[in-house]
PDB file of C-alpha atoms in Angstrom:
ATOM      1  CA  UNK A  11       9.160   4.348  -1.898  1.00  0.00           C
ATOM      2  CA  UNK A  12       9.987   7.841  -1.614  1.00  0.00           C
ATOM      3  CA  UNK A  13      11.945   8.995  -4.616  1.00  0.00           C
ATOM      4  CA  UNK A  14      13.791  12.132  -5.188  1.00  0.00           C
ATOM      5  CA  UNK A  15      14.153  13.625  -8.848  1.00  0.00           C
ATOM      6  CA  UNK A  16      15.496  17.147  -9.878  1.00  0.00           C
ATOM      7  CA  UNK A  17      14.403  18.566  -6.701  1.00  0.00           C
ATOM      8  CA  UNK A  18      10.640  16.485  -6.996  1.00  0.00           C
ATOM      9  CA  UNK A  19       9.265  14.300  -4.532  1.00  0.00           C
ATOM     10  CA  UNK A  20       7.945  11.097  -6.023  1.00  0.00           C
ATOM     11  CA  UNK A  21       5.285   9.387  -4.195  1.00  0.00           C
ATOM     12  CA  UNK A  22       2.582   6.660  -4.702  1.00  0.00           C
ATOM     13  CA  UNK A  23      -0.961   7.704  -4.231  1.00  0.00           C
ATOM     14  CA  UNK A  24      -1.421   5.685  -1.040  1.00  0.00           C
ATOM     15  CA  UNK A  25       1.840   7.262   0.116  1.00  0.00           C
ATOM     16  CA  UNK A  26       0.749  10.495  -0.429  1.00  0.00           C
ATOM     17  CA  UNK A  27      -2.393   9.678   1.213  1.00  0.00           C
ATOM     18  CA  UNK A  28      -0.707   8.548   4.377  1.00  0.00           C
ATOM     19  CA  UNK A  29       1.504  11.117   4.565  1.00  0.00           C
ATOM     20  CA  UNK A  30      -1.658  13.304   4.045  1.00  0.00           C
ATOM     21  CA  UNK A  31      -3.751  11.473   6.679  1.00  0.00           C
ATOM     22  CA  UNK A  32      -0.955  11.975   9.475  1.00  0.00           C
ATOM     23  CA  UNK A  33      -0.706  15.581   8.644  1.00  0.00           C
ATOM     24  CA  UNK A  34       3.108  14.876   7.364  1.00  0.00           C
ATOM     25  CA  UNK A  35       2.623  16.123   3.985  1.00  0.00           C
ATOM     26  CA  UNK A  36       0.957  19.922   2.655  1.00  0.00           C
ATOM     27  CA  UNK A  37      -0.415  18.994  -1.060  1.00  0.00           C
ATOM     28  CA  UNK A  38      -0.793  22.103  -2.740  1.00  0.00           C
ATOM     29  CA  UNK A  39      -2.223  22.903  -6.896  1.00  0.00           C
ATOM     30  CA  UNK A  40      -2.077  26.649  -7.885  1.00  0.00           C
ATOM     31  CA  UNK A  41      -1.607  27.450  -4.334  1.00  0.00           C
ATOM     32  CA  UNK A  42      -4.571  25.985  -3.096  1.00  0.00           C
ATOM     33  CA  UNK A  43      -4.250  23.071  -0.513  1.00  0.00           C
ATOM     34  CA  UNK A  44      -5.442  19.867  -1.048  1.00  0.00           C
ATOM     35  CA  UNK A  45      -6.822  18.158   1.838  1.00  0.00           C
ATOM     36  CA  UNK A  46      -6.972  14.147   2.581  1.00  0.00           C
ATOM     37  CA  UNK A  47     -10.724  13.488   1.028  1.00  0.00           C
ATOM     38  CA  UNK A  48      -9.965  16.047  -1.621  1.00  0.00           C
ATOM     39  CA  UNK A  49      -7.085  13.668  -3.160  1.00  0.00           C
ATOM     40  CA  UNK A  50      -8.836  10.310  -2.275  1.00  0.00           C
ATOM     41  CA  UNK A  51     -11.787  11.423  -4.234  1.00  0.00           C
ATOM     42  CA  UNK A  52      -9.329  12.363  -7.070  1.00  0.00           C
ATOM     43  CA  UNK A  53      -7.442   9.267  -6.685  1.00  0.00           C
ATOM     44  CA  UNK A  54     -10.895   7.448  -6.423  1.00  0.00           C
ATOM     45  CA  UNK A  55     -11.732   8.375 -10.211  1.00  0.00           C
ATOM     46  CA  UNK A  56      -8.386   7.023 -11.543  1.00  0.00           C
ATOM     47  CA  UNK A  57      -7.971   3.948  -9.139  1.00  0.00           C
ATOM     48  CA  UNK A  58     -10.764   1.673  -7.600  1.00  0.00           C
ATOM     49  CA  UNK A  59      -8.259   0.073  -5.413  1.00  0.00           C
ATOM     50  CA  UNK A  60      -7.115   3.218  -3.753  1.00  0.00           C
ATOM     51  CA  UNK A  61      -8.925   3.147  -0.482  1.00  0.00           C
ATOM     52  CA  UNK A  62      -7.923  -0.756   0.086  1.00  0.00           C
ATOM     53  CA  UNK A  63      -4.205  -0.136  -0.866  1.00  0.00           C
ATOM     54  CA  UNK A  64      -4.473   2.706   1.756  1.00  0.00           C
ATOM     55  CA  UNK A  65      -6.133   1.353   4.710  1.00  0.00           C
ATOM     56  CA  UNK A  66      -3.608  -1.682   4.342  1.00  0.00           C
ATOM     57  CA  UNK A  67      -0.245   0.803   4.287  1.00  0.00           C
ATOM     58  CA  UNK A  68      -1.357   2.498   6.938  1.00  0.00           C
ATOM     59  CA  UNK A  69      -2.115  -0.778   8.996  1.00  0.00           C
ATOM     60  CA  UNK A  70       0.914  -1.657   8.546  1.00  0.00           C
ATOM     61  CA  UNK A  71       2.695   1.712   9.014  1.00  0.00           C
ATOM     62  CA  UNK A  72       1.161   2.130  12.164  1.00  0.00           C
ATOM     63  CA  UNK A  73       2.318  -1.107  13.213  1.00  0.00           C
ATOM     64  CA  UNK A  74       6.307  -0.120  12.474  1.00  0.00           C
ATOM     65  CA  UNK A  75       6.863  -1.609   9.508  1.00  0.00           C
ATOM     66  CA  UNK A  76       8.768  -0.878   6.485  1.00  0.00           C
ATOM     67  CA  UNK A  77       6.295  -1.249   3.574  1.00  0.00           C
ATOM     68  CA  UNK A  78       6.970  -1.113  -0.360  1.00  0.00           C
ATOM     69  CA  UNK A  79       5.004  -1.348  -3.578  1.00  0.00           C
ATOM     70  CA  UNK A  80       4.522  -4.786  -4.390  1.00  0.00           C
ATOM     71  CA  UNK A  81       6.336  -6.510  -7.353  1.00  0.00           C
ATOM     72  CA  UNK A  82       4.615  -9.162  -8.952  1.00  0.00           C
ATOM     73  CA  UNK A  83       2.594 -12.044  -8.308  1.00  0.00           C
ATOM     74  CA  UNK A  84      -0.408 -10.094  -7.548  1.00  0.00           C
ATOM     75  CA  UNK A  85       0.875  -8.609  -4.531  1.00  0.00           C
ATOM     76  CA  UNK A  86      -0.088  -5.217  -3.352  1.00  0.00           C
ATOM     77  CA  UNK A  87       2.886  -4.836  -0.628  1.00  0.00           C
ATOM     78  CA  UNK A  88       6.477  -5.819   0.050  1.00  0.00           C
ATOM     79  CA  UNK A  89       6.674  -5.514   3.688  1.00  0.00           C
ATOM     80  CA  UNK A  90      10.271  -6.414   5.613  1.00  0.00           C
ATOM     81  CA  UNK A  91      10.785  -7.477   8.982  1.00  0.00           C
ATOM     82  CA  UNK A  92      11.196  -4.953  11.616  1.00  0.00           C
ATOM     83  CA  UNK A  93      14.848  -3.336  11.462  1.00  0.00           C
ATOM     84  CA  UNK A  94      16.214  -5.661   8.365  1.00  0.00           C
ATOM     85  CA  UNK A  95      15.195  -3.326   5.891  1.00  0.00           C
ATOM     86  CA  UNK A  96      18.477  -2.904   3.241  1.00  0.00           C
ATOM     87  CA  UNK A  97      19.861  -5.735   4.951  1.00  0.00           C
ATOM     88  CA  UNK A  98      17.156  -8.596   3.503  1.00  0.00           C
ATOM     89  CA  UNK A  99      14.638  -8.861   1.469  1.00  0.00           C
ATOM     90  CA  UNK A 100      11.152  -8.215   2.119  1.00  0.00           C
ATOM     91  CA  UNK A 101       9.319 -11.209   4.443  1.00  0.00           C
ATOM     92  CA  UNK A 102       6.076 -10.675   3.472  1.00  0.00           C
ATOM     93  CA  UNK A 103       4.159 -10.171   0.372  1.00  0.00           C
ATOM     94  CA  UNK A 104       0.861  -8.834   0.928  1.00  0.00           C
ATOM     95  CA  UNK A 105      -2.295  -9.172  -1.251  1.00  0.00           C
ATOM     96  CA  UNK A 106      -4.904  -6.788  -0.431  1.00  0.00           C
ATOM     97  CA  UNK A 107      -8.790  -7.945  -1.002  1.00  0.00           C
ATOM     98  CA  UNK A 108     -12.233  -6.134  -0.597  1.00  0.00           C
ATOM     99  CA  UNK A 109     -14.992  -8.460   1.432  1.00  0.00           C
ATOM    100  CA  UNK A 110     -16.962  -9.946  -1.256  1.00  0.00           C
ATOM    101  CA  UNK A 111     -14.231  -9.337  -3.695  1.00  0.00           C
ATOM    102  CA  UNK A 112     -14.117 -12.539  -6.166  1.00  0.00           C
ATOM    103  CA  UNK A 113     -10.745 -14.023  -6.722  1.00  0.00           C
ATOM    104  CA  UNK A 114     -10.275 -16.902  -8.835  1.00  0.00           C
ATOM    105  CA  UNK A 115      -8.172 -19.427  -6.437  1.00  0.00           C
ATOM    106  CA  UNK A 116      -6.074 -21.098  -9.124  1.00  0.00           C
ATOM    107  CA  UNK A 117      -4.521 -17.913  -9.444  1.00  0.00           C
ATOM    108  CA  UNK A 118      -3.684 -17.167  -6.170  1.00  0.00           C
ATOM    109  CA  UNK A 119      -2.831 -20.731  -5.082  1.00  0.00           C
ATOM    110  CA  UNK A 120       0.134 -20.756  -8.057  1.00  0.00           C
ATOM    111  CA  UNK A 121       0.925 -17.258  -6.400  1.00  0.00           C
ATOM    112  CA  UNK A 122       1.297 -18.364  -2.927  1.00  0.00           C
ATOM    113  CA  UNK A 123       3.277 -21.185  -4.077  1.00  0.00           C
ATOM    114  CA  UNK A 124       5.386 -19.343  -5.907  1.00  0.00           C
ATOM    115  CA  UNK A 125       6.048 -16.982  -3.397  1.00  0.00           C
ATOM    116  CA  UNK A 126       6.494 -19.705  -0.734  1.00  0.00           C
ATOM    117  CA  UNK A 127       9.583 -21.179  -2.985  1.00  0.00           C
ATOM    118  CA  UNK A 128      10.854 -17.944  -2.231  1.00  0.00           C
ATOM    119  CA  UNK A 129      11.309 -17.868   1.384  1.00  0.00           C
ATOM    120  CA  UNK A 130       8.689 -15.418   1.808  1.00  0.00           C
ATOM    121  CA  UNK A 131       5.368 -15.371   3.670  1.00  0.00           C
ATOM    122  CA  UNK A 132       2.014 -14.572   1.640  1.00  0.00           C
ATOM    123  CA  UNK A 133      -0.237 -12.513   3.480  1.00  0.00           C
ATOM    124  CA  UNK A 134      -4.227 -11.896   2.542  1.00  0.00           C
ATOM    125  CA  UNK A 135      -5.579  -8.955   3.871  1.00  0.00           C
ATOM    126  CA  UNK A 136      -8.932  -8.341   4.039  1.00  0.00           C
ATOM    127  CA  UNK A 137     -10.813  -4.956   4.251  1.00  0.00           C
ATOM    128  CA  UNK A 138     -14.525  -5.069   5.775  1.00  0.00           C
ATOM    129  CA  UNK A 139     -16.960  -3.371   4.215  1.00  0.00           C
ATOM    130  CA  UNK A 140     -16.998  -0.998   6.890  1.00  0.00           C
ATOM    131  CA  UNK A 141     -13.287  -0.009   5.849  1.00  0.00           C
ATOM    132  CA  UNK A 142     -11.808  -2.011   8.730  1.00  0.00           C
TER     133      UNK A 142
END
């Protein structure tokens, strides 16, 4: 979801982390460069789910998918079929969870039913305790 606004690049935290991780972005504050680990620490202070989001985003991007932020139903990401971005809507909606995280099954079931009725495929991504 890269956006340009008045010569500024607007990125989501997980996108910034991914670009730092892949060395495609140099981030500076007051002429001091901020590395991946430093930025992750900054993000974790305000977003306890950022590591999970980053790991899922990185996995999907390395597999060649176009990934955008989720748009409801509690989903974390929208994922487009390879080669169809801009032609069709997202085919998959990704729900990210950490191993051991509790979630009410009724809420998840209702979201899955609604997503399926829209013709989209819900996917649950679980991050193990070791970050895999």
